[in-house]
């Protein structure tokens, strides 16, 4: 059974937190080779940060974090396990984060995902830029 979880680091089950961080390391460090930017950057520990994840049979298949220290809020660290891609899990998480935020939400999207985020209601707000050596585009979801 697939479930969507949501918690701050302080309230997260340690085993789930471990699986979230392991998935993010697998996707961002091992797959995407992002080594010049710190994956574990301390932002997860902030009181205004909420982690979201999809779990199935005790395995975290997708995750993201919502930073709400400013307006607009910011979605980041969106990651899906390779074997779970194409199932709509990340889209479910983004929708859950948008609903939870209750405000406009920005994202620094990898450029190749601009259309995917566009289908979720995000629009481009500026020019492409490089972040961690990967082409990104700033996008914003404006709360109706």
mmCIF file with all atom_site columns, C-alpha atoms in Angstrom:
data_model
loop_
_atom_site.group_PDB
_atom_site.id
_atom_site.type_symbol
_atom_site.label_atom_id
_atom_site.label_alt_id
_atom_site.label_comp_id
_atom_site.label_asym_id
_atom_site.label_entity_id
_atom_site.label_seq_id
_atom_site.pdbx_PDB_ins_code
_atom_site.Cartn_x
_atom_site.Cartn_y
_atom_site.Cartn_z
_atom_site.occupancy
_atom_site.B_iso_or_equiv
_atom_site.pdbx_formal_charge
_atom_site.auth_seq_id
_atom_site.auth_comp_id
_atom_site.auth_asym_id
_atom_site.auth_atom_id
_atom_site.pdbx_PDB_model_num
ATOM 1   C CA . UNK A 1 1   ? 0.000  0.000  0.000   1.00 0.00 ? 1   UNK A CA 1
ATOM 2   C CA . UNK A 1 2   ? 1.290  3.474  -0.937  1.00 0.00 ? 2   UNK A CA 1
ATOM 3   C CA . UNK A 1 3   ? 1.053  6.202  1.694   1.00 0.00 ? 3   UNK A CA 1
ATOM 4   C CA . UNK A 1 4   ? 2.093  9.843  1.755   1.00 0.00 ? 4   UNK A CA 1
ATOM 5   C CA . UNK A 1 5   ? 3.884  10.938 4.899   1.00 0.00 ? 5   UNK A CA 1
ATOM 6   C CA . UNK A 1 6   ? 4.573  14.423 6.187   1.00 0.00 ? 6   UNK A CA 1
ATOM 7   C CA . UNK A 1 7   ? 6.658  15.545 9.162   1.00 0.00 ? 7   UNK A CA 1
ATOM 8   C CA . UNK A 1 8   ? 9.343  17.884 10.374  1.00 0.00 ? 8   UNK A CA 1
ATOM 9   C CA . UNK A 1 9   ? 12.717 16.283 11.043  1.00 0.00 ? 9   UNK A CA 1
ATOM 10  C CA . UNK A 1 10  ? 11.987 16.518 14.750  1.00 0.00 ? 10  UNK A CA 1
ATOM 11  C CA . UNK A 1 11  ? 8.743  14.541 14.362  1.00 0.00 ? 11  UNK A CA 1
ATOM 12  C CA . UNK A 1 12  ? 9.880  12.036 11.716  1.00 0.00 ? 12  UNK A CA 1
ATOM 13  C CA . UNK A 1 13  ? 10.483 8.410  12.564  1.00 0.00 ? 13  UNK A CA 1
ATOM 14  C CA . UNK A 1 14  ? 14.306 7.997  12.522  1.00 0.00 ? 14  UNK A CA 1
ATOM 15  C CA . UNK A 1 15  ? 14.090 4.992  10.180  1.00 0.00 ? 15  UNK A CA 1
ATOM 16  C CA . UNK A 1 16  ? 11.949 6.950  7.699   1.00 0.00 ? 16  UNK A CA 1
ATOM 17  C CA . UNK A 1 17  ? 14.311 9.933  7.906   1.00 0.00 ? 17  UNK A CA 1
ATOM 18  C CA . UNK A 1 18  ? 17.229 7.622  7.183   1.00 0.00 ? 18  UNK A CA 1
ATOM 19  C CA . UNK A 1 19  ? 15.424 6.212  4.106   1.00 0.00 ? 19  UNK A CA 1
ATOM 20  C CA . UNK A 1 20  ? 14.592 9.738  2.881   1.00 0.00 ? 20  UNK A CA 1
ATOM 21  C CA . UNK A 1 21  ? 18.218 10.844 3.141   1.00 0.00 ? 21  UNK A CA 1
ATOM 22  C CA . UNK A 1 22  ? 19.428 7.614  1.530   1.00 0.00 ? 22  UNK A CA 1
ATOM 23  C CA . UNK A 1 23  ? 17.067 8.188  -1.438  1.00 0.00 ? 23  UNK A CA 1
ATOM 24  C CA . UNK A 1 24  ? 18.185 11.802 -1.845  1.00 0.00 ? 24  UNK A CA 1
ATOM 25  C CA . UNK A 1 25  ? 21.831 10.714 -1.756  1.00 0.00 ? 25  UNK A CA 1
ATOM 26  C CA . UNK A 1 26  ? 21.151 8.009  -4.346  1.00 0.00 ? 26  UNK A CA 1
ATOM 27  C CA . UNK A 1 27  ? 19.419 10.420 -6.744  1.00 0.00 ? 27  UNK A CA 1
ATOM 28  C CA . UNK A 1 28  ? 21.410 13.631 -6.303  1.00 0.00 ? 28  UNK A CA 1
ATOM 29  C CA . UNK A 1 29  ? 24.899 12.369 -5.461  1.00 0.00 ? 29  UNK A CA 1
ATOM 30  C CA . UNK A 1 30  ? 25.151 8.980  -7.167  1.00 0.00 ? 30  UNK A CA 1
ATOM 31  C CA . UNK A 1 31  ? 22.870 9.433  -10.204 1.00 0.00 ? 31  UNK A CA 1
ATOM 32  C CA . UNK A 1 32  ? 23.203 13.145 -10.909 1.00 0.00 ? 32  UNK A CA 1
ATOM 33  C CA . UNK A 1 33  ? 26.789 13.447 -9.614  1.00 0.00 ? 33  UNK A CA 1
ATOM 34  C CA . UNK A 1 34  ? 26.062 16.576 -7.592  1.00 0.00 ? 34  UNK A CA 1
ATOM 35  C CA . UNK A 1 35  ? 29.151 16.733 -5.413  1.00 0.00 ? 35  UNK A CA 1
ATOM 36  C CA . UNK A 1 36  ? 29.968 20.434 -5.359  1.00 0.00 ? 36  UNK A CA 1
ATOM 37  C CA . UNK A 1 37  ? 26.831 21.315 -3.378  1.00 0.00 ? 37  UNK A CA 1
ATOM 38  C CA . UNK A 1 38  ? 26.106 19.905 0.033   1.00 0.00 ? 38  UNK A CA 1
ATOM 39  C CA . UNK A 1 39  ? 23.039 17.639 -0.091  1.00 0.00 ? 39  UNK A CA 1
ATOM 40  C CA . UNK A 1 40  ? 22.641 17.628 3.683   1.00 0.00 ? 40  UNK A CA 1
ATOM 41  C CA . UNK A 1 41  ? 22.664 21.413 4.027   1.00 0.00 ? 41  UNK A CA 1
ATOM 42  C CA . UNK A 1 42  ? 21.005 21.947 7.409   1.00 0.00 ? 42  UNK A CA 1
ATOM 43  C CA . UNK A 1 43  ? 17.757 23.310 5.962   1.00 0.00 ? 43  UNK A CA 1
ATOM 44  C CA . UNK A 1 44  ? 15.905 20.100 6.853   1.00 0.00 ? 44  UNK A CA 1
ATOM 45  C CA . UNK A 1 45  ? 16.442 20.924 10.540  1.00 0.00 ? 45  UNK A CA 1
ATOM 46  C CA . UNK A 1 46  ? 14.622 24.269 10.398  1.00 0.00 ? 46  UNK A CA 1
ATOM 47  C CA . UNK A 1 47  ? 11.282 24.494 12.215  1.00 0.00 ? 47  UNK A CA 1
ATOM 48  C CA . UNK A 1 48  ? 9.680  25.821 9.018   1.00 0.00 ? 48  UNK A CA 1
ATOM 49  C CA . UNK A 1 49  ? 10.748 22.836 6.879   1.00 0.00 ? 49  UNK A CA 1
ATOM 50  C CA . UNK A 1 50  ? 8.391  19.934 6.241   1.00 0.00 ? 50  UNK A CA 1
ATOM 51  C CA . UNK A 1 51  ? 9.487  16.667 4.645   1.00 0.00 ? 51  UNK A CA 1
ATOM 52  C CA . UNK A 1 52  ? 7.055  14.758 2.446   1.00 0.00 ? 52  UNK A CA 1
ATOM 53  C CA . UNK A 1 53  ? 7.539  11.204 1.257   1.00 0.00 ? 53  UNK A CA 1
ATOM 54  C CA . UNK A 1 54  ? 5.786  8.290  -0.402  1.00 0.00 ? 54  UNK A CA 1
ATOM 55  C CA . UNK A 1 55  ? 6.279  4.958  1.290   1.00 0.00 ? 55  UNK A CA 1
ATOM 56  C CA . UNK A 1 56  ? 5.376  1.495  0.074   1.00 0.00 ? 56  UNK A CA 1
ATOM 57  C CA . UNK A 1 57  ? 6.105  -1.703 1.974   1.00 0.00 ? 57  UNK A CA 1
ATOM 58  C CA . UNK A 1 58  ? 8.512  0.154  4.268   1.00 0.00 ? 58  UNK A CA 1
ATOM 59  C CA . UNK A 1 59  ? 10.486 1.690  1.398   1.00 0.00 ? 59  UNK A CA 1
ATOM 60  C CA . UNK A 1 60  ? 10.620 5.432  0.649   1.00 0.00 ? 60  UNK A CA 1
ATOM 61  C CA . UNK A 1 61  ? 9.996  5.724  -3.102  1.00 0.00 ? 61  UNK A CA 1
ATOM 62  C CA . UNK A 1 62  ? 9.786  9.513  -3.475  1.00 0.00 ? 62  UNK A CA 1
ATOM 63  C CA . UNK A 1 63  ? 10.445 12.566 -1.339  1.00 0.00 ? 63  UNK A CA 1
ATOM 64  C CA . UNK A 1 64  ? 10.590 16.348 -1.303  1.00 0.00 ? 64  UNK A CA 1
ATOM 65  C CA . UNK A 1 65  ? 10.945 19.126 1.209   1.00 0.00 ? 65  UNK A CA 1
ATOM 66  C CA . UNK A 1 66  ? 8.895  22.274 1.657   1.00 0.00 ? 66  UNK A CA 1
ATOM 67  C CA . UNK A 1 67  ? 10.684 25.336 3.045   1.00 0.00 ? 67  UNK A CA 1
ATOM 68  C CA . UNK A 1 68  ? 8.280  27.846 4.571   1.00 0.00 ? 68  UNK A CA 1
ATOM 69  C CA . UNK A 1 69  ? 10.682 30.355 6.084   1.00 0.00 ? 69  UNK A CA 1
ATOM 70  C CA . UNK A 1 70  ? 9.699  33.001 3.539   1.00 0.00 ? 70  UNK A CA 1
ATOM 71  C CA . UNK A 1 71  ? 6.975  33.863 1.036   1.00 0.00 ? 71  UNK A CA 1
ATOM 72  C CA . UNK A 1 72  ? 6.719  32.312 -1.405  1.00 0.00 ? 72  UNK A CA 1
ATOM 73  C CA . UNK A 1 73  ? 7.389  28.916 0.154   1.00 0.00 ? 73  UNK A CA 1
ATOM 74  C CA . UNK A 1 74  ? 9.903  26.742 -1.708  1.00 0.00 ? 74  UNK A CA 1
ATOM 75  C CA . UNK A 1 75  ? 9.724  23.116 -2.842  1.00 0.00 ? 75  UNK A CA 1
ATOM 76  C CA . UNK A 1 76  ? 13.051 21.378 -3.285  1.00 0.00 ? 76  UNK A CA 1
ATOM 77  C CA . UNK A 1 77  ? 14.942 18.106 -3.091  1.00 0.00 ? 77  UNK A CA 1
ATOM 78  C CA . UNK A 1 78  ? 12.295 16.359 -5.194  1.00 0.00 ? 78  UNK A CA 1
ATOM 79  C CA . UNK A 1 79  ? 13.576 12.814 -5.717  1.00 0.00 ? 79  UNK A CA 1
ATOM 80  C CA . UNK A 1 80  ? 12.054 9.541  -6.892  1.00 0.00 ? 80  UNK A CA 1
ATOM 81  C CA . UNK A 1 81  ? 13.691 6.123  -6.716  1.00 0.00 ? 81  UNK A CA 1
ATOM 82  C CA . UNK A 1 82  ? 14.653 4.864  -10.159 1.00 0.00 ? 82  UNK A CA 1
ATOM 83  C CA . UNK A 1 83  ? 12.397 1.798  -9.931  1.00 0.00 ? 83  UNK A CA 1
ATOM 84  C CA . UNK A 1 84  ? 9.369  3.946  -8.974  1.00 0.00 ? 84  UNK A CA 1
ATOM 85  C CA . UNK A 1 85  ? 9.550  6.590  -11.705 1.00 0.00 ? 85  UNK A CA 1
ATOM 86  C CA . UNK A 1 86  ? 6.594  7.022  -14.029 1.00 0.00 ? 86  UNK A CA 1
ATOM 87  C CA . UNK A 1 87  ? 3.997  6.178  -11.367 1.00 0.00 ? 87  UNK A CA 1
ATOM 88  C CA . UNK A 1 88  ? 3.027  9.786  -10.569 1.00 0.00 ? 88  UNK A CA 1
ATOM 89  C CA . UNK A 1 89  ? 4.423  9.627  -7.038  1.00 0.00 ? 89  UNK A CA 1
ATOM 90  C CA . UNK A 1 90  ? 6.398  12.876 -7.241  1.00 0.00 ? 90  UNK A CA 1
ATOM 91  C CA . UNK A 1 91  ? 3.358  14.670 -8.668  1.00 0.00 ? 91  UNK A CA 1
ATOM 92  C CA . UNK A 1 92  ? 1.293  13.408 -5.725  1.00 0.00 ? 92  UNK A CA 1
ATOM 93  C CA . UNK A 1 93  ? 3.926  14.780 -3.335  1.00 0.00 ? 93  UNK A CA 1
ATOM 94  C CA . UNK A 1 94  ? 4.089  18.158 -5.071  1.00 0.00 ? 94  UNK A CA 1
ATOM 95  C CA . UNK A 1 95  ? 0.301  18.468 -4.895  1.00 0.00 ? 95  UNK A CA 1
ATOM 96  C CA . UNK A 1 96  ? 0.362  17.557 -1.190  1.00 0.00 ? 96  UNK A CA 1
ATOM 97  C CA . UNK A 1 97  ? 3.071  20.170 -0.546  1.00 0.00 ? 97  UNK A CA 1
ATOM 98  C CA . UNK A 1 98  ? 1.154  22.847 -2.471  1.00 0.00 ? 98  UNK A CA 1
ATOM 99  C CA . UNK A 1 99  ? -1.968 22.116 -0.446  1.00 0.00 ? 99  UNK A CA 1
ATOM 100 C CA . UNK A 1 100 ? -0.040 22.142 2.832   1.00 0.00 ? 100 UNK A CA 1
ATOM 101 C CA . UNK A 1 101 ? 1.787  25.398 2.016   1.00 0.00 ? 101 UNK A CA 1
ATOM 102 C CA . UNK A 1 102 ? -1.387 27.427 1.613   1.00 0.00 ? 102 UNK A CA 1
ATOM 103 C CA . UNK A 1 103 ? 0.586  30.139 -0.192  1.00 0.00 ? 103 UNK A CA 1
ATOM 104 C CA . UNK A 1 104 ? 2.490  30.698 -3.433  1.00 0.00 ? 104 UNK A CA 1
ATOM 105 C CA . UNK A 1 105 ? 5.323  28.193 -3.909  1.00 0.00 ? 105 UNK A CA 1
ATOM 106 C CA . UNK A 1 106 ? 8.556  28.633 -5.850  1.00 0.00 ? 106 UNK A CA 1
ATOM 107 C CA . UNK A 1 107 ? 10.823 25.932 -7.231  1.00 0.00 ? 107 UNK A CA 1
ATOM 108 C CA . UNK A 1 108 ? 14.265 25.875 -8.802  1.00 0.00 ? 108 UNK A CA 1
ATOM 109 C CA . UNK A 1 109 ? 13.359 23.223 -11.358 1.00 0.00 ? 109 UNK A CA 1
ATOM 110 C CA . UNK A 1 110 ? 15.813 21.265 -13.413 1.00 0.00 ? 110 UNK A CA 1
ATOM 111 C CA . UNK A 1 111 ? 15.184 22.711 -16.879 1.00 0.00 ? 111 UNK A CA 1
ATOM 112 C CA . UNK A 1 112 ? 14.267 19.400 -18.506 1.00 0.00 ? 112 UNK A CA 1
ATOM 113 C CA . UNK A 1 113 ? 11.346 19.175 -16.030 1.00 0.00 ? 113 UNK A CA 1
ATOM 114 C CA . UNK A 1 114 ? 9.848  22.577 -16.871 1.00 0.00 ? 114 UNK A CA 1
ATOM 115 C CA . UNK A 1 115 ? 6.919  21.046 -18.761 1.00 0.00 ? 115 UNK A CA 1
ATOM 116 C CA . UNK A 1 116 ? 6.282  18.520 -15.995 1.00 0.00 ? 116 UNK A CA 1
ATOM 117 C CA . UNK A 1 117 ? 6.106  21.258 -13.339 1.00 0.00 ? 117 UNK A CA 1
ATOM 118 C CA . UNK A 1 118 ? 4.033  23.342 -15.755 1.00 0.00 ? 118 UNK A CA 1
ATOM 119 C CA . UNK A 1 119 ? 1.385  20.616 -15.764 1.00 0.00 ? 119 UNK A CA 1
ATOM 120 C CA . UNK A 1 120 ? 1.234  20.988 -11.969 1.00 0.00 ? 120 UNK A CA 1
ATOM 121 C CA . UNK A 1 121 ? 0.539  24.730 -12.285 1.00 0.00 ? 121 UNK A CA 1
ATOM 122 C CA . UNK A 1 122 ? 4.039  26.227 -12.065 1.00 0.00 ? 122 UNK A CA 1
ATOM 123 C CA . UNK A 1 123 ? 5.081  28.961 -14.514 1.00 0.00 ? 123 UNK A CA 1
ATOM 124 C CA . UNK A 1 124 ? 8.540  30.151 -15.466 1.00 0.00 ? 124 UNK A CA 1
ATOM 125 C CA . UNK A 1 125 ? 9.594  33.382 -13.753 1.00 0.00 ? 125 UNK A CA 1
ATOM 126 C CA . UNK A 1 126 ? 13.048 34.003 -15.194 1.00 0.00 ? 126 UNK A CA 1
ATOM 127 C CA . UNK A 1 127 ? 15.961 32.864 -17.301 1.00 0.00 ? 127 UNK A CA 1
ATOM 128 C CA . UNK A 1 128 ? 17.735 29.521 -17.099 1.00 0.00 ? 128 UNK A CA 1
ATOM 129 C CA . UNK A 1 129 ? 20.756 29.318 -14.805 1.00 0.00 ? 129 UNK A CA 1
ATOM 130 C CA . UNK A 1 130 ? 23.260 26.717 -13.674 1.00 0.00 ? 130 UNK A CA 1
ATOM 131 C CA . UNK A 1 131 ? 22.987 25.256 -10.186 1.00 0.00 ? 131 UNK A CA 1
ATOM 132 C CA . UNK A 1 132 ? 25.353 22.462 -9.169  1.00 0.00 ? 132 UNK A CA 1
ATOM 133 C CA . UNK A 1 133 ? 26.347 22.224 -12.842 1.00 0.00 ? 133 UNK A CA 1
ATOM 134 C CA . UNK A 1 134 ? 22.765 21.441 -13.953 1.00 0.00 ? 134 UNK A CA 1
ATOM 135 C CA . UNK A 1 135 ? 20.528 23.690 -16.071 1.00 0.00 ? 135 UNK A CA 1
ATOM 136 C CA . UNK A 1 136 ? 17.669 25.057 -13.913 1.00 0.00 ? 136 UNK A CA 1
ATOM 137 C CA . UNK A 1 137 ? 14.725 27.392 -14.375 1.00 0.00 ? 137 UNK A CA 1
ATOM 138 C CA . UNK A 1 138 ? 12.932 29.434 -11.697 1.00 0.00 ? 138 UNK A CA 1
ATOM 139 C CA . UNK A 1 139 ? 9.213  28.670 -11.501 1.00 0.00 ? 139 UNK A CA 1
ATOM 140 C CA . UNK A 1 140 ? 6.284  29.767 -9.356  1.00 0.00 ? 140 UNK A CA 1
ATOM 141 C CA . UNK A 1 141 ? 2.954  28.234 -8.397  1.00 0.00 ? 141 UNK A CA 1
ATOM 142 C CA . UNK A 1 142 ? 0.520  31.044 -7.646  1.00 0.00 ? 142 UNK A CA 1
ATOM 143 C CA . UNK A 1 143 ? -2.191 30.099 -5.203  1.00 0.00 ? 143 UNK A CA 1
ATOM 144 C CA . UNK A 1 144 ? -5.640 30.638 -6.771  1.00 0.00 ? 144 UNK A CA 1
#
